[in-house]
Amino acid sequence: MSYFNELMMMYQSAIREVTTKLTILNDELSLANRKNPIQFIKSRVKKPLSIVNKLEKLEKEISIESIMNSLNDVAGIRVVCSFIDDVYKISDMLTKQDDIKLIRVKDYIKNPKPNGYRSYHMIIEIPVFFSDSKQWIRVEIQIRTVAMDFWASLEHELKYKKGIEDSKEIEKELKRCANTIAETDHKMMSIRNKIQGNSSKGGKHEI
């Protein structure tokens, strides 16, 4: 059990490292653009039962080695941004850092899931330094807009709640809402760009 606790501590440490990097990027971009592109950051480490269930689903043995080699989402971070271009800006700036290894990307914004889910997923590896060693730890990062996050929360509630009447009709309505939200996200980004364009023509701003 002590090895498992040590491993969970490593994942928590990796989350802290990545969260710090994201916070610094947010601070830098807020100075340059006079706004915070990141609205909030949430993180979690998978619970032991969830880890066991996933390993069993993958038909892997229950061991420390299996957790590290077979699971990419033990450590998870969700980054919620204001606009779609902020999603790509944050992901690009993060992966350009020389101590980040990009393992995999799944862009569900450009290629939504059939149910309408949209988000930008990355699996990265980051080095975590301890008193006598360095360990590369995998972290899953999901980056999405506020509207996408609101939709995903509602869809998640439907997915795991049993006995809902008219669930098929609700799924159809959620898909329609997902399309509407995507269209709104693009319109809001266009409006923001027009506002910024007009502001830049207005001359210098007072600090």
PDB file of C-alpha atoms in Angstrom:
ATOM      1  CA  MET A   1       0.000   0.000   0.000  1.00  0.00           C
ATOM      2  CA  SER A   2       2.906   2.327   0.710  1.00  0.00           C
ATOM      3  CA  TYR A   3       4.055   2.017  -2.926  1.00  0.00           C
ATOM      4  CA  PHE A   4       0.563   2.956  -4.087  1.00  0.00           C
ATOM      5  CA  ASN A   5       0.462   5.978  -1.775  1.00  0.00           C
ATOM      6  CA  GLU A   6       3.877   7.030  -3.045  1.00  0.00           C
ATOM      7  CA  LEU A   7       2.646   6.752  -6.634  1.00  0.00           C
ATOM      8  CA  MET A   8      -0.452   8.841  -5.866  1.00  0.00           C
ATOM      9  CA  MET A   9       1.833  11.458  -4.320  1.00  0.00           C
ATOM     10  CA  MET A  10       3.798  11.525  -7.579  1.00  0.00           C
ATOM     11  CA  TYR A  11       0.624  12.141  -9.582  1.00  0.00           C
ATOM     12  CA  GLN A  12      -0.417  14.915  -7.188  1.00  0.00           C
ATOM     13  CA  SER A  13       3.035  16.461  -7.585  1.00  0.00           C
ATOM     14  CA  ALA A  14       2.732  16.321 -11.377  1.00  0.00           C
ATOM     15  CA  ILE A  15      -0.632  18.089 -11.165  1.00  0.00           C
ATOM     16  CA  ARG A  16       0.945  20.850  -9.063  1.00  0.00           C
ATOM     17  CA  GLU A  17       3.761  21.249 -11.599  1.00  0.00           C
ATOM     18  CA  VAL A  18       1.386  21.556 -14.560  1.00  0.00           C
ATOM     19  CA  THR A  19      -1.047  23.800 -12.688  1.00  0.00           C
ATOM     20  CA  THR A  20       1.798  26.159 -11.818  1.00  0.00           C
ATOM     21  CA  LYS A  21       2.843  26.316 -15.479  1.00  0.00           C
ATOM     22  CA  LEU A  22      -0.731  27.069 -16.564  1.00  0.00           C
ATOM     23  CA  THR A  23      -1.108  29.788 -13.931  1.00  0.00           C
ATOM     24  CA  ILE A  24       2.114  31.465 -15.068  1.00  0.00           C
ATOM     25  CA  LEU A  25       0.976  31.351 -18.714  1.00  0.00           C
ATOM     26  CA  ASN A  26      -2.355  32.854 -17.712  1.00  0.00           C
ATOM     27  CA  ASP A  27      -0.611  35.670 -15.846  1.00  0.00           C
ATOM     28  CA  GLU A  28       1.677  36.364 -18.813  1.00  0.00           C
ATOM     29  CA  LEU A  29      -1.196  36.446 -21.317  1.00  0.00           C
ATOM     30  CA  SER A  30      -3.304  38.636 -19.036  1.00  0.00           C
ATOM     31  CA  LEU A  31      -0.531  41.248 -19.036  1.00  0.00           C
ATOM     32  CA  ALA A  32      -0.188  41.122 -22.816  1.00  0.00           C
ATOM     33  CA  ASN A  33      -3.902  41.082 -23.637  1.00  0.00           C
ATOM     34  CA  ARG A  34      -5.421  42.763 -20.560  1.00  0.00           C
ATOM     35  CA  LYS A  35      -7.585  39.727 -19.880  1.00  0.00           C
ATOM     36  CA  ASN A  36      -7.264  36.286 -18.322  1.00  0.00           C
ATOM     37  CA  PRO A  37      -7.710  33.613 -21.012  1.00  0.00           C
ATOM     38  CA  ILE A  38      -8.129  30.911 -18.347  1.00  0.00           C
ATOM     39  CA  GLN A  39     -11.315  31.197 -16.293  1.00  0.00           C
ATOM     40  CA  PHE A  40     -10.492  28.375 -13.899  1.00  0.00           C
ATOM     41  CA  ILE A  41      -8.469  25.179 -13.482  1.00  0.00           C
ATOM     42  CA  LYS A  42      -9.698  21.982 -11.827  1.00  0.00           C
ATOM     43  CA  SER A  43      -7.713  18.842 -11.128  1.00  0.00           C
ATOM     44  CA  ARG A  44      -8.161  15.371  -9.716  1.00  0.00           C
ATOM     45  CA  VAL A  45      -6.338  12.102  -9.158  1.00  0.00           C
ATOM     46  CA  LYS A  46      -8.351   8.991  -9.944  1.00  0.00           C
ATOM     47  CA  LYS A  47      -9.699   7.139  -6.938  1.00  0.00           C
ATOM     48  CA  PRO A  48      -8.294   3.649  -6.239  1.00  0.00           C
ATOM     49  CA  LEU A  49     -11.551   1.897  -7.207  1.00  0.00           C
ATOM     50  CA  SER A  50     -11.677   3.768 -10.537  1.00  0.00           C
ATOM     51  CA  ILE A  51      -8.071   2.783 -11.218  1.00  0.00           C
ATOM     52  CA  VAL A  52      -8.791  -0.886 -10.495  1.00  0.00           C
ATOM     53  CA  ASN A  53     -11.958  -0.850 -12.637  1.00  0.00           C
ATOM     54  CA  LYS A  54     -10.116   0.663 -15.589  1.00  0.00           C
ATOM     55  CA  LEU A  55      -7.245  -1.819 -15.365  1.00  0.00           C
ATOM     56  CA  GLU A  56      -9.736  -4.694 -15.260  1.00  0.00           C
ATOM     57  CA  LYS A  57     -11.555  -3.249 -18.275  1.00  0.00           C
ATOM     58  CA  LEU A  58      -8.233  -3.127 -20.144  1.00  0.00           C
ATOM     59  CA  GLU A  59      -7.498  -6.682 -18.926  1.00  0.00           C
ATOM     60  CA  LYS A  60      -4.297  -5.555 -17.212  1.00  0.00           C
ATOM     61  CA  GLU A  61      -2.901  -6.823 -13.943  1.00  0.00           C
ATOM     62  CA  ILE A  62      -3.437  -4.736 -10.836  1.00  0.00           C
ATOM     63  CA  SER A  63       0.049  -3.387 -10.143  1.00  0.00           C
ATOM     64  CA  ILE A  64       2.049  -0.189  -9.851  1.00  0.00           C
ATOM     65  CA  GLU A  65       3.689  -0.966 -13.203  1.00  0.00           C
ATOM     66  CA  SER A  66       0.312  -1.391 -14.901  1.00  0.00           C
ATOM     67  CA  ILE A  67      -0.941   1.904 -13.527  1.00  0.00           C
ATOM     68  CA  MET A  68       2.073   3.807 -14.834  1.00  0.00           C
ATOM     69  CA  ASN A  69       2.337   2.005 -18.175  1.00  0.00           C
ATOM     70  CA  SER A  70      -1.315   1.452 -19.090  1.00  0.00           C
ATOM     71  CA  LEU A  71      -3.238   4.440 -17.710  1.00  0.00           C
ATOM     72  CA  ASN A  72      -2.846   7.977 -19.062  1.00  0.00           C
ATOM     73  CA  ASP A  73      -5.547   9.703 -17.017  1.00  0.00           C
ATOM     74  CA  VAL A  74      -4.721   8.939 -13.389  1.00  0.00           C
ATOM     75  CA  ALA A  75      -3.784  12.604 -13.044  1.00  0.00           C
ATOM     76  CA  GLY A  76      -6.295  14.866 -14.751  1.00  0.00           C
ATOM     77  CA  ILE A  77      -6.501  18.639 -15.217  1.00  0.00           C
ATOM     78  CA  ARG A  78      -9.401  20.563 -16.740  1.00  0.00           C
ATOM     79  CA  VAL A  79      -8.679  24.049 -18.053  1.00  0.00           C
ATOM     80  CA  VAL A  80     -11.670  26.259 -18.856  1.00  0.00           C
ATOM     81  CA  CYS A  81     -11.061  29.229 -21.169  1.00  0.00           C
ATOM     82  CA  SER A  82     -13.146  32.137 -22.388  1.00  0.00           C
ATOM     83  CA  PHE A  83     -12.737  31.651 -26.142  1.00  0.00           C
ATOM     84  CA  ILE A  84     -11.866  28.880 -28.581  1.00  0.00           C
ATOM     85  CA  ASP A  85      -8.614  30.506 -29.710  1.00  0.00           C
ATOM     86  CA  ASP A  86      -7.533  30.682 -26.056  1.00  0.00           C
ATOM     87  CA  VAL A  87      -7.776  26.868 -25.949  1.00  0.00           C
ATOM     88  CA  TYR A  88      -5.262  26.484 -28.768  1.00  0.00           C
ATOM     89  CA  LYS A  89      -3.053  29.309 -27.515  1.00  0.00           C
ATOM     90  CA  ILE A  90      -2.724  27.732 -24.065  1.00  0.00           C
ATOM     91  CA  SER A  91      -2.098  24.225 -25.427  1.00  0.00           C
ATOM     92  CA  ASP A  92       0.528  25.504 -27.882  1.00  0.00           C
ATOM     93  CA  MET A  93       2.401  27.563 -25.294  1.00  0.00           C
ATOM     94  CA  LEU A  94       2.378  24.710 -22.784  1.00  0.00           C
ATOM     95  CA  THR A  95       3.698  22.062 -25.162  1.00  0.00           C
ATOM     96  CA  LYS A  96       6.478  24.360 -26.410  1.00  0.00           C
ATOM     97  CA  GLN A  97       8.099  24.253 -22.969  1.00  0.00           C
ATOM     98  CA  ASP A  98      11.205  22.089 -23.129  1.00  0.00           C
ATOM     99  CA  ASP A  99      10.382  19.944 -20.098  1.00  0.00           C
ATOM    100  CA  ILE A 100       6.999  18.866 -21.483  1.00  0.00           C
ATOM    101  CA  LYS A 101       6.670  15.754 -23.626  1.00  0.00           C
ATOM    102  CA  LEU A 102       3.526  15.654 -25.745  1.00  0.00           C
ATOM    103  CA  ILE A 103       2.317  12.058 -25.970  1.00  0.00           C
ATOM    104  CA  ARG A 104      -1.054  12.364 -27.693  1.00  0.00           C
ATOM    105  CA  VAL A 105      -3.684  14.886 -28.785  1.00  0.00           C
ATOM    106  CA  LYS A 106      -7.393  14.370 -29.436  1.00  0.00           C
ATOM    107  CA  ASP A 107      -9.088  17.469 -30.783  1.00  0.00           C
ATOM    108  CA  TYR A 108     -12.801  17.064 -30.112  1.00  0.00           C
ATOM    109  CA  ILE A 109     -13.375  20.741 -30.927  1.00  0.00           C
ATOM    110  CA  LYS A 110     -12.545  20.316 -34.607  1.00  0.00           C
ATOM    111  CA  ASN A 111     -13.810  16.712 -34.562  1.00  0.00           C
ATOM    112  CA  PRO A 112     -16.662  16.489 -32.017  1.00  0.00           C
ATOM    113  CA  LYS A 113     -17.825  13.154 -30.635  1.00  0.00           C
ATOM    114  CA  PRO A 114     -21.102  11.820 -32.108  1.00  0.00           C
ATOM    115  CA  ASN A 115     -23.051  13.032 -29.041  1.00  0.00           C
ATOM    116  CA  GLY A 116     -21.803  16.610 -29.557  1.00  0.00           C
ATOM    117  CA  TYR A 117     -19.005  16.609 -26.958  1.00  0.00           C
ATOM    118  CA  ARG A 118     -16.294  19.172 -27.659  1.00  0.00           C
ATOM    119  CA  SER A 119     -12.979  19.623 -25.856  1.00  0.00           C
ATOM    120  CA  TYR A 120      -9.247  19.555 -26.555  1.00  0.00           C
ATOM    121  CA  HIS A 121      -7.463  16.607 -24.910  1.00  0.00           C
ATOM    122  CA  MET A 122      -3.731  16.209 -24.409  1.00  0.00           C
ATOM    123  CA  ILE A 123      -1.658  13.519 -22.761  1.00  0.00           C
ATOM    124  CA  ILE A 124       1.683  14.914 -21.640  1.00  0.00           C
ATOM    125  CA  GLU A 125       4.617  13.757 -19.554  1.00  0.00           C
ATOM    126  CA  ILE A 126       6.300  16.063 -17.082  1.00  0.00           C
ATOM    127  CA  PRO A 127       9.370  15.427 -14.889  1.00  0.00           C
ATOM    128  CA  VAL A 128       8.795  15.495 -11.148  1.00  0.00           C
ATOM    129  CA  PHE A 129      11.926  15.883  -9.025  1.00  0.00           C
ATOM    130  CA  PHE A 130      12.270  14.171  -5.657  1.00  0.00           C
ATOM    131  CA  SER A 131      15.102  14.081  -3.124  1.00  0.00           C
ATOM    132  CA  ASP A 132      16.968  11.272  -4.889  1.00  0.00           C
ATOM    133  CA  SER A 133      15.323  10.813  -8.276  1.00  0.00           C
ATOM    134  CA  LYS A 134      13.432  12.231 -11.238  1.00  0.00           C
ATOM    135  CA  GLN A 135      10.232  10.586 -12.436  1.00  0.00           C
ATOM    136  CA  TRP A 136       8.352  11.295 -15.661  1.00  0.00           C
ATOM    137  CA  ILE A 137       4.611  11.332 -14.917  1.00  0.00           C
ATOM    138  CA  ARG A 138       1.741  11.348 -17.393  1.00  0.00           C
ATOM    139  CA  VAL A 139      -1.060  13.872 -17.043  1.00  0.00           C
ATOM    140  CA  GLU A 140      -4.253  14.211 -19.053  1.00  0.00           C
ATOM    141  CA  ILE A 141      -5.234  17.821 -19.785  1.00  0.00           C
ATOM    142  CA  GLN A 142      -8.668  18.780 -21.092  1.00  0.00           C
ATOM    143  CA  ILE A 143      -9.012  22.343 -22.370  1.00  0.00           C
ATOM    144  CA  ARG A 144     -12.412  23.766 -23.320  1.00  0.00           C
ATOM    145  CA  THR A 145     -14.514  26.909 -23.285  1.00  0.00           C
ATOM    146  CA  VAL A 146     -16.956  27.865 -20.532  1.00  0.00           C
ATOM    147  CA  ALA A 147     -19.872  26.911 -22.804  1.00  0.00           C
ATOM    148  CA  MET A 148     -18.350  23.521 -23.632  1.00  0.00           C
ATOM    149  CA  ASP A 149     -17.742  22.850 -19.952  1.00  0.00           C
ATOM    150  CA  PHE A 150     -21.348  23.701 -19.046  1.00  0.00           C
ATOM    151  CA  TRP A 151     -22.610  21.313 -21.736  1.00  0.00           C
ATOM    152  CA  ALA A 152     -20.232  18.521 -20.661  1.00  0.00           C
ATOM    153  CA  SER A 153     -21.399  18.792 -17.029  1.00  0.00           C
ATOM    154  CA  LEU A 154     -25.039  18.372 -18.048  1.00  0.00           C
ATOM    155  CA  GLU A 155     -24.246  15.493 -20.403  1.00  0.00           C
ATOM    156  CA  HIS A 156     -22.210  13.774 -17.669  1.00  0.00           C
ATOM    157  CA  GLU A 157     -25.195  14.001 -15.320  1.00  0.00           C
ATOM    158  CA  LEU A 158     -27.417  12.314 -17.916  1.00  0.00           C
ATOM    159  CA  LYS A 159     -24.823   9.630 -18.645  1.00  0.00           C
ATOM    160  CA  TYR A 160     -24.481   8.447 -15.051  1.00  0.00           C
ATOM    161  CA  LYS A 161     -28.026   9.000 -13.806  1.00  0.00           C
ATOM    162  CA  LYS A 162     -30.209   5.915 -14.137  1.00  0.00           C
ATOM    163  CA  GLY A 163     -33.923   5.748 -14.797  1.00  0.00           C
ATOM    164  CA  ILE A 164     -34.286   9.040 -16.690  1.00  0.00           C
ATOM    165  CA  GLU A 165     -37.469   9.159 -18.759  1.00  0.00           C
ATOM    166  CA  ASP A 166     -37.209  10.136 -22.436  1.00  0.00           C
ATOM    167  CA  SER A 167     -33.416   9.755 -22.316  1.00  0.00           C
ATOM    168  CA  LYS A 168     -33.217   9.341 -26.116  1.00  0.00           C
ATOM    169  CA  GLU A 169     -35.068  12.605 -26.678  1.00  0.00           C
ATOM    170  CA  ILE A 170     -32.841  14.334 -24.114  1.00  0.00           C
ATOM    171  CA  GLU A 171     -29.769  13.052 -25.969  1.00  0.00           C
ATOM    172  CA  LYS A 172     -31.103  14.571 -29.198  1.00  0.00           C
ATOM    173  CA  GLU A 173     -31.770  17.883 -27.459  1.00  0.00           C
ATOM    174  CA  LEU A 174     -28.272  17.861 -25.976  1.00  0.00           C
ATOM    175  CA  LYS A 175     -26.789  17.257 -29.436  1.00  0.00           C
ATOM    176  CA  ARG A 176     -28.751  20.247 -30.777  1.00  0.00           C
ATOM    177  CA  CYS A 177     -27.575  22.331 -27.822  1.00  0.00           C
ATOM    178  CA  ALA A 178     -23.970  21.296 -28.481  1.00  0.00           C
ATOM    179  CA  ASN A 179     -24.232  22.569 -32.055  1.00  0.00           C
ATOM    180  CA  THR A 180     -25.815  25.824 -30.881  1.00  0.00           C
ATOM    181  CA  ILE A 181     -23.092  26.290 -28.258  1.00  0.00           C
ATOM    182  CA  ALA A 182     -20.367  25.691 -30.852  1.00  0.00           C
ATOM    183  CA  GLU A 183     -21.907  28.283 -33.139  1.00  0.00           C
ATOM    184  CA  THR A 184     -22.197  30.732 -30.230  1.00  0.00           C
ATOM    185  CA  ASP A 185     -18.552  30.153 -29.238  1.00  0.00           C
ATOM    186  CA  HIS A 186     -17.444  31.124 -32.757  1.00  0.00           C
ATOM    187  CA  LYS A 187     -19.739  34.167 -32.834  1.00  0.00           C
ATOM    188  CA  MET A 188     -18.482  35.375 -29.443  1.00  0.00           C
ATOM    189  CA  MET A 189     -14.877  35.011 -30.600  1.00  0.00           C
ATOM    190  CA  SER A 190     -15.709  37.022 -33.738  1.00  0.00           C
ATOM    191  CA  ILE A 191     -17.334  39.772 -31.655  1.00  0.00           C
ATOM    192  CA  ARG A 192     -14.307  39.822 -29.322  1.00  0.00           C
ATOM    193  CA  ASN A 193     -11.977  40.207 -32.322  1.00  0.00           C
ATOM    194  CA  LYS A 194     -14.044  43.126 -33.662  1.00  0.00           C
ATOM    195  CA  ILE A 195     -13.966  44.837 -30.256  1.00  0.00           C
ATOM    196  CA  GLN A 196     -10.204  44.363 -29.985  1.00  0.00           C
ATOM    197  CA  GLY A 197      -9.789  45.672 -33.536  1.00  0.00           C
ATOM    198  CA  ASN A 198     -11.719  48.836 -32.716  1.00  0.00           C
ATOM    199  CA  SER A 199      -9.799  49.258 -29.462  1.00  0.00           C
ATOM    200  CA  SER A 200      -6.459  49.077 -31.241  1.00  0.00           C
ATOM    201  CA  LYS A 201      -7.565  51.843 -33.591  1.00  0.00           C
ATOM    202  CA  GLY A 202      -8.491  54.072 -30.702  1.00  0.00           C
ATOM    203  CA  GLY A 203      -4.926  54.870 -29.729  1.00  0.00           C
ATOM    204  CA  LYS A 204      -3.089  54.286 -26.458  1.00  0.00           C
ATOM    205  CA  HIS A 205      -4.892  53.180 -23.322  1.00  0.00           C
ATOM    206  CA  GLU A 206      -4.290  54.583 -19.900  1.00  0.00           C
ATOM    207  CA  ILE A 207      -2.985  52.115 -17.346  1.00  0.00           C
TER     208      ILE A 207
END
